[in-house]
CSV table of C-alpha atoms in Angstrom, one decimal:
chain,number,residue,atom,x,y,z
L,276,ALA,CA,-23.8,-14.9,0.2
L,277,GLU,CA,-21.2,-12.5,-1.2
L,278,LEU,CA,-21.6,-9.0,0.3
L,279,GLY,CA,-19.3,-7.3,-2.2
L,280,THR,CA,-15.6,-6.9,-2.9
L,281,LEU,CA,-13.1,-5.8,-0.3
L,282,VAL,CA,-9.6,-4.5,-1.4
L,283,LEU,CA,-7.0,-4.7,1.4
L,284,LEU,CA,-4.1,-2.2,1.0
L,285,HIS,CA,-1.0,-2.7,3.0
L,286,SER,CA,1.4,-0.3,4.7
L,287,LEU,CA,4.8,0.9,3.6
L,288,GLY,CA,7.4,-1.9,4.1
L,289,ALA,CA,4.8,-4.6,4.3
L,290,ASP,CA,2.9,-6.6,1.6
L,291,GLY,CA,-0.4,-8.3,1.3
L,292,ARG,CA,0.7,-11.0,3.8
L,293,MET,CA,-0.1,-8.5,6.6
L,294,TRP,CA,-3.7,-9.4,6.0
L,295,ASP,CA,-3.3,-13.2,6.2
L,296,GLY,CA,-4.8,-13.3,9.7
L,297,CYS,CA,-8.2,-12.0,8.5
L,298,LEU,CA,-8.5,-13.4,5.0
L,299,GLU,CA,-10.3,-16.6,5.8
L,300,SER,CA,-12.9,-14.7,7.9
L,301,LEU,CA,-13.5,-11.9,5.3
L,302,ALA,CA,-13.6,-14.3,2.4
L,303,ARG,CA,-16.6,-16.1,3.9
L,304,ASP,CA,-18.9,-13.2,2.9
L,305,HIS,CA,-16.8,-11.1,0.5
L,306,ARG,CA,-14.6,-11.3,-2.5
L,307,VAL,CA,-11.3,-10.2,-1.2
L,308,ILE,CA,-8.5,-8.7,-3.3
L,309,VAL,CA,-5.0,-8.1,-1.8
L,310,PRO,CA,-2.6,-6.3,-4.2
L,311,ASP,CA,1.0,-5.9,-3.4
L,312,THR,CA,2.1,-2.3,-4.1
L,313,ARG,CA,5.0,-1.7,-6.5
L,314,GLY,CA,8.3,-2.6,-4.9
L,315,HIS,CA,6.6,-4.5,-2.1
L,316,GLY,CA,6.2,-8.3,-1.6
L,317,ALA,CA,5.8,-10.4,-4.7
L,318,SER,CA,5.1,-7.4,-7.0
L,319,GLY,CA,8.8,-7.4,-7.8
L,320,PRO,CA,11.1,-4.4,-8.1
L,321,GLY,CA,9.5,-1.1,-9.0
L,322,ILE,CA,8.9,2.4,-7.7
L,323,SER,CA,5.9,4.6,-7.6
L,324,SER,CA,7.0,8.2,-7.7
L,325,SER,CA,3.5,9.7,-7.5
L,326,VAL,CA,0.1,9.1,-6.0
L,327,ASP,CA,-1.3,9.1,-9.5
L,328,VAL,CA,0.8,5.9,-10.3
L,329,TRP,CA,-0.8,4.2,-7.2
L,330,VAL,CA,-4.3,5.2,-8.4
L,331,ASP,CA,-3.6,3.9,-11.9
L,332,ASP,CA,-2.2,0.7,-10.5
L,333,LEU,CA,-5.3,0.1,-8.3
L,334,ALA,CA,-7.6,0.9,-11.2
L,335,GLY,CA,-5.8,-1.6,-13.3
L,336,VAL,CA,-6.0,-4.3,-10.6
L,337,LEU,CA,-9.8,-3.7,-10.3
L,338,ASP,CA,-10.3,-3.6,-14.0
L,339,ALA,CA,-8.4,-6.8,-14.5
L,340,ALA,CA,-10.5,-8.5,-11.7
L,341,GLU,CA,-13.7,-7.1,-13.4
L,342,VAL,CA,-14.7,-5.2,-10.2
L,343,ASP,CA,-17.0,-2.2,-10.7
L,344,THR,CA,-17.2,-1.2,-7.1
L,345,ALA,CA,-15.3,-2.2,-3.9
L,346,ALA,CA,-14.8,-1.2,-0.3
L,347,LEU,CA,-11.2,-0.2,0.2
L,348,ILE,CA,-9.4,-0.9,3.5
L,349,GLY,CA,-6.0,0.7,3.8
L,350,VAL,CA,-3.4,1.1,6.5
L,351,SER,CA,-0.8,3.9,6.4
L,352,LEU,CA,0.5,3.9,2.8
L,353,GLY,CA,-2.6,1.8,1.9
L,354,GLY,CA,-4.8,4.5,3.4
L,355,ILE,CA,-3.2,7.1,1.1
L,356,GLN,CA,-3.8,4.9,-1.9
L,357,ALA,CA,-7.4,4.2,-0.9
L,358,LEU,CA,-8.2,7.9,-0.3
L,359,SER,CA,-6.5,8.9,-3.6
L,360,TYR,CA,-8.4,6.2,-5.5
L,361,ALA,CA,-11.7,7.3,-3.9
L,362,ALA,CA,-11.0,10.9,-4.9
L,363,ALA,CA,-10.3,9.9,-8.5
L,364,TYR,CA,-13.1,7.2,-8.8
L,365,PRO,CA,-15.8,8.1,-6.3
L,366,GLY,CA,-18.4,6.0,-8.2
L,367,ARG,CA,-16.3,2.9,-7.9
L,368,VAL,CA,-15.9,3.0,-4.1
L,369,ALA,CA,-18.6,1.4,-1.9
L,370,GLY,CA,-16.8,2.4,1.3
L,371,LEU,CA,-13.5,3.3,2.9
L,372,VAL,CA,-11.8,2.1,6.1
L,373,ILE,CA,-8.6,4.1,6.7
L,374,ALA,CA,-6.2,3.3,9.6
L,375,ASP,CA,-3.0,4.9,10.7
L,376,SER,CA,-2.7,7.2,7.7
L,377,PHE,CA,-2.1,10.8,7.1
L,378,VAL,CA,-5.2,12.3,5.5
L,379,ALA,CA,-4.5,15.8,6.6
L,380,LEU,CA,-1.3,16.3,4.6
L,381,ALA,CA,-1.4,18.9,1.9
L,382,PRO,CA,-0.7,17.4,-1.5
L,383,ASP,CA,2.7,19.2,-1.8
L,384,VAL,CA,3.8,17.8,1.6
L,385,ALA,CA,2.7,14.3,0.7
L,386,GLN,CA,4.5,14.6,-2.6
L,387,ALA,CA,7.6,15.9,-0.8
L,388,LYS,CA,7.6,12.8,1.4
L,389,ILE,CA,7.3,10.6,-1.6
L,390,ASP,CA,10.0,12.4,-3.5
L,391,TYR,CA,12.3,12.2,-0.5
L,392,LEU,CA,11.7,8.4,-0.1
L,393,CYS,CA,12.2,7.9,-3.8
L,394,ASP,CA,15.5,9.8,-3.7
L,395,GLN,CA,16.7,7.8,-0.7
L,396,ALA,CA,15.7,4.5,-2.4
L,397,GLN,CA,17.9,5.4,-5.3
L,398,ARG,CA,20.9,6.1,-3.0
L,399,HIS,CA,20.5,3.3,-0.5
L,400,SER,CA,19.2,-0.2,-0.2
L,401,MET,CA,15.5,-0.4,0.5
L,402,GLU,CA,16.3,-2.2,3.8
L,403,GLU,CA,18.4,0.9,4.8
L,404,VAL,CA,15.6,3.3,3.7
L,405,ALA,CA,13.0,1.3,5.6
L,406,ALA,CA,15.2,1.0,8.8
L,407,GLN,CA,15.7,4.8,8.8
L,408,TYR,CA,11.9,5.4,8.2
L,409,VAL,CA,11.0,3.2,11.1
L,410,ALA,CA,13.6,4.9,13.3
L,411,ASP,CA,12.3,8.3,12.3
L,412,THR,CA,8.6,7.3,12.7
L,413,PHE,CA,8.4,5.4,15.9
L,414,GLU,CA,9.4,6.5,19.4
L,415,GLN,CA,11.4,4.1,21.6
L,416,PRO,CA,10.4,1.5,22.4
L,417,GLN,CA,9.2,0.7,19.0
L,418,PRO,CA,5.8,-1.2,18.7
L,419,ALA,CA,5.9,-4.9,18.2
L,420,GLY,CA,6.7,-5.8,14.6
L,421,ALA,CA,8.2,-2.5,13.6
L,422,GLY,CA,11.6,-4.0,13.0
L,423,ARG,CA,10.2,-6.6,10.6
L,424,GLY,CA,9.3,-3.9,8.0
L,425,PRO,CA,12.8,-3.1,6.8
L,426,ARG,CA,13.4,-6.8,6.0
L,427,GLY,CA,10.3,-7.0,3.8
L,428,PHE,CA,11.3,-4.4,1.3
L,429,ALA,CA,12.1,-5.4,-2.3
L,430,PRO,CA,14.9,-3.6,-4.2
L,431,LEU,CA,13.6,-0.8,-6.3
L,432,ASP,CA,15.1,-1.1,-9.7
L,433,ALA,CA,12.5,-1.0,-12.5
L,434,PRO,CA,8.7,-0.4,-12.8
L,435,VAL,CA,6.7,-3.6,-12.4
L,436,PRO,CA,2.9,-3.8,-12.0
L,437,PRO,CA,1.6,-5.0,-8.6
L,438,ARG,CA,0.8,-8.6,-8.0
L,439,THR,CA,-2.7,-9.4,-6.7
L,440,VAL,CA,-3.8,-12.2,-4.4
L,441,GLU,CA,-7.5,-12.9,-4.4
L,442,ALA,CA,-9.3,-14.9,-1.7
C-alpha cells in the first residue's frame, strides 16, 4: 500500500544519487521523487540565485508529477529548499524531515551566502568553489565522503530545470 509521496532533496555538491542506499526500501510503501537541484547531477548546468527559484523549481517538479501533497526530506541545501517550499506552500506539505541544515539563518544572511557562492561560481570552476566550501565548512579531519562533493559539481553556465528521478 502506498503511504504517500516522499521528496528527497540532496545537499550542496551532491545529487539525487546520495539517496540511492534507501530508495528501494522507501519505494516499497511510498512514491519517491528525487530531483536534482539546478547545477547538480543530471540537471545540467544552471544556477539558482535565490531561494524563490528553488521553491519554483520544486513546485514545478511536483506539478509535473501530479503530486498534491508530499513529505519533504532535505539535507543541508535540501533542508533549506524543503523549509522554503513549506513556507510558500504549507497546504502541499504532509511533513518535513530536515537534517544538517541552517534553519536559524536570517533571510538576509542566507541570501548573502547564496550571493557569495553565486559570485564565486562565476569566477571559479564549481570544483574549486566546492573544494573551498568543504574546507571552510568542515574541521580537520574532514568527515568521510566530504572530499567527494567537489568532484560532483556540474559547471554553472545557463539556467536548466532540475532533472527528477522517480522510484
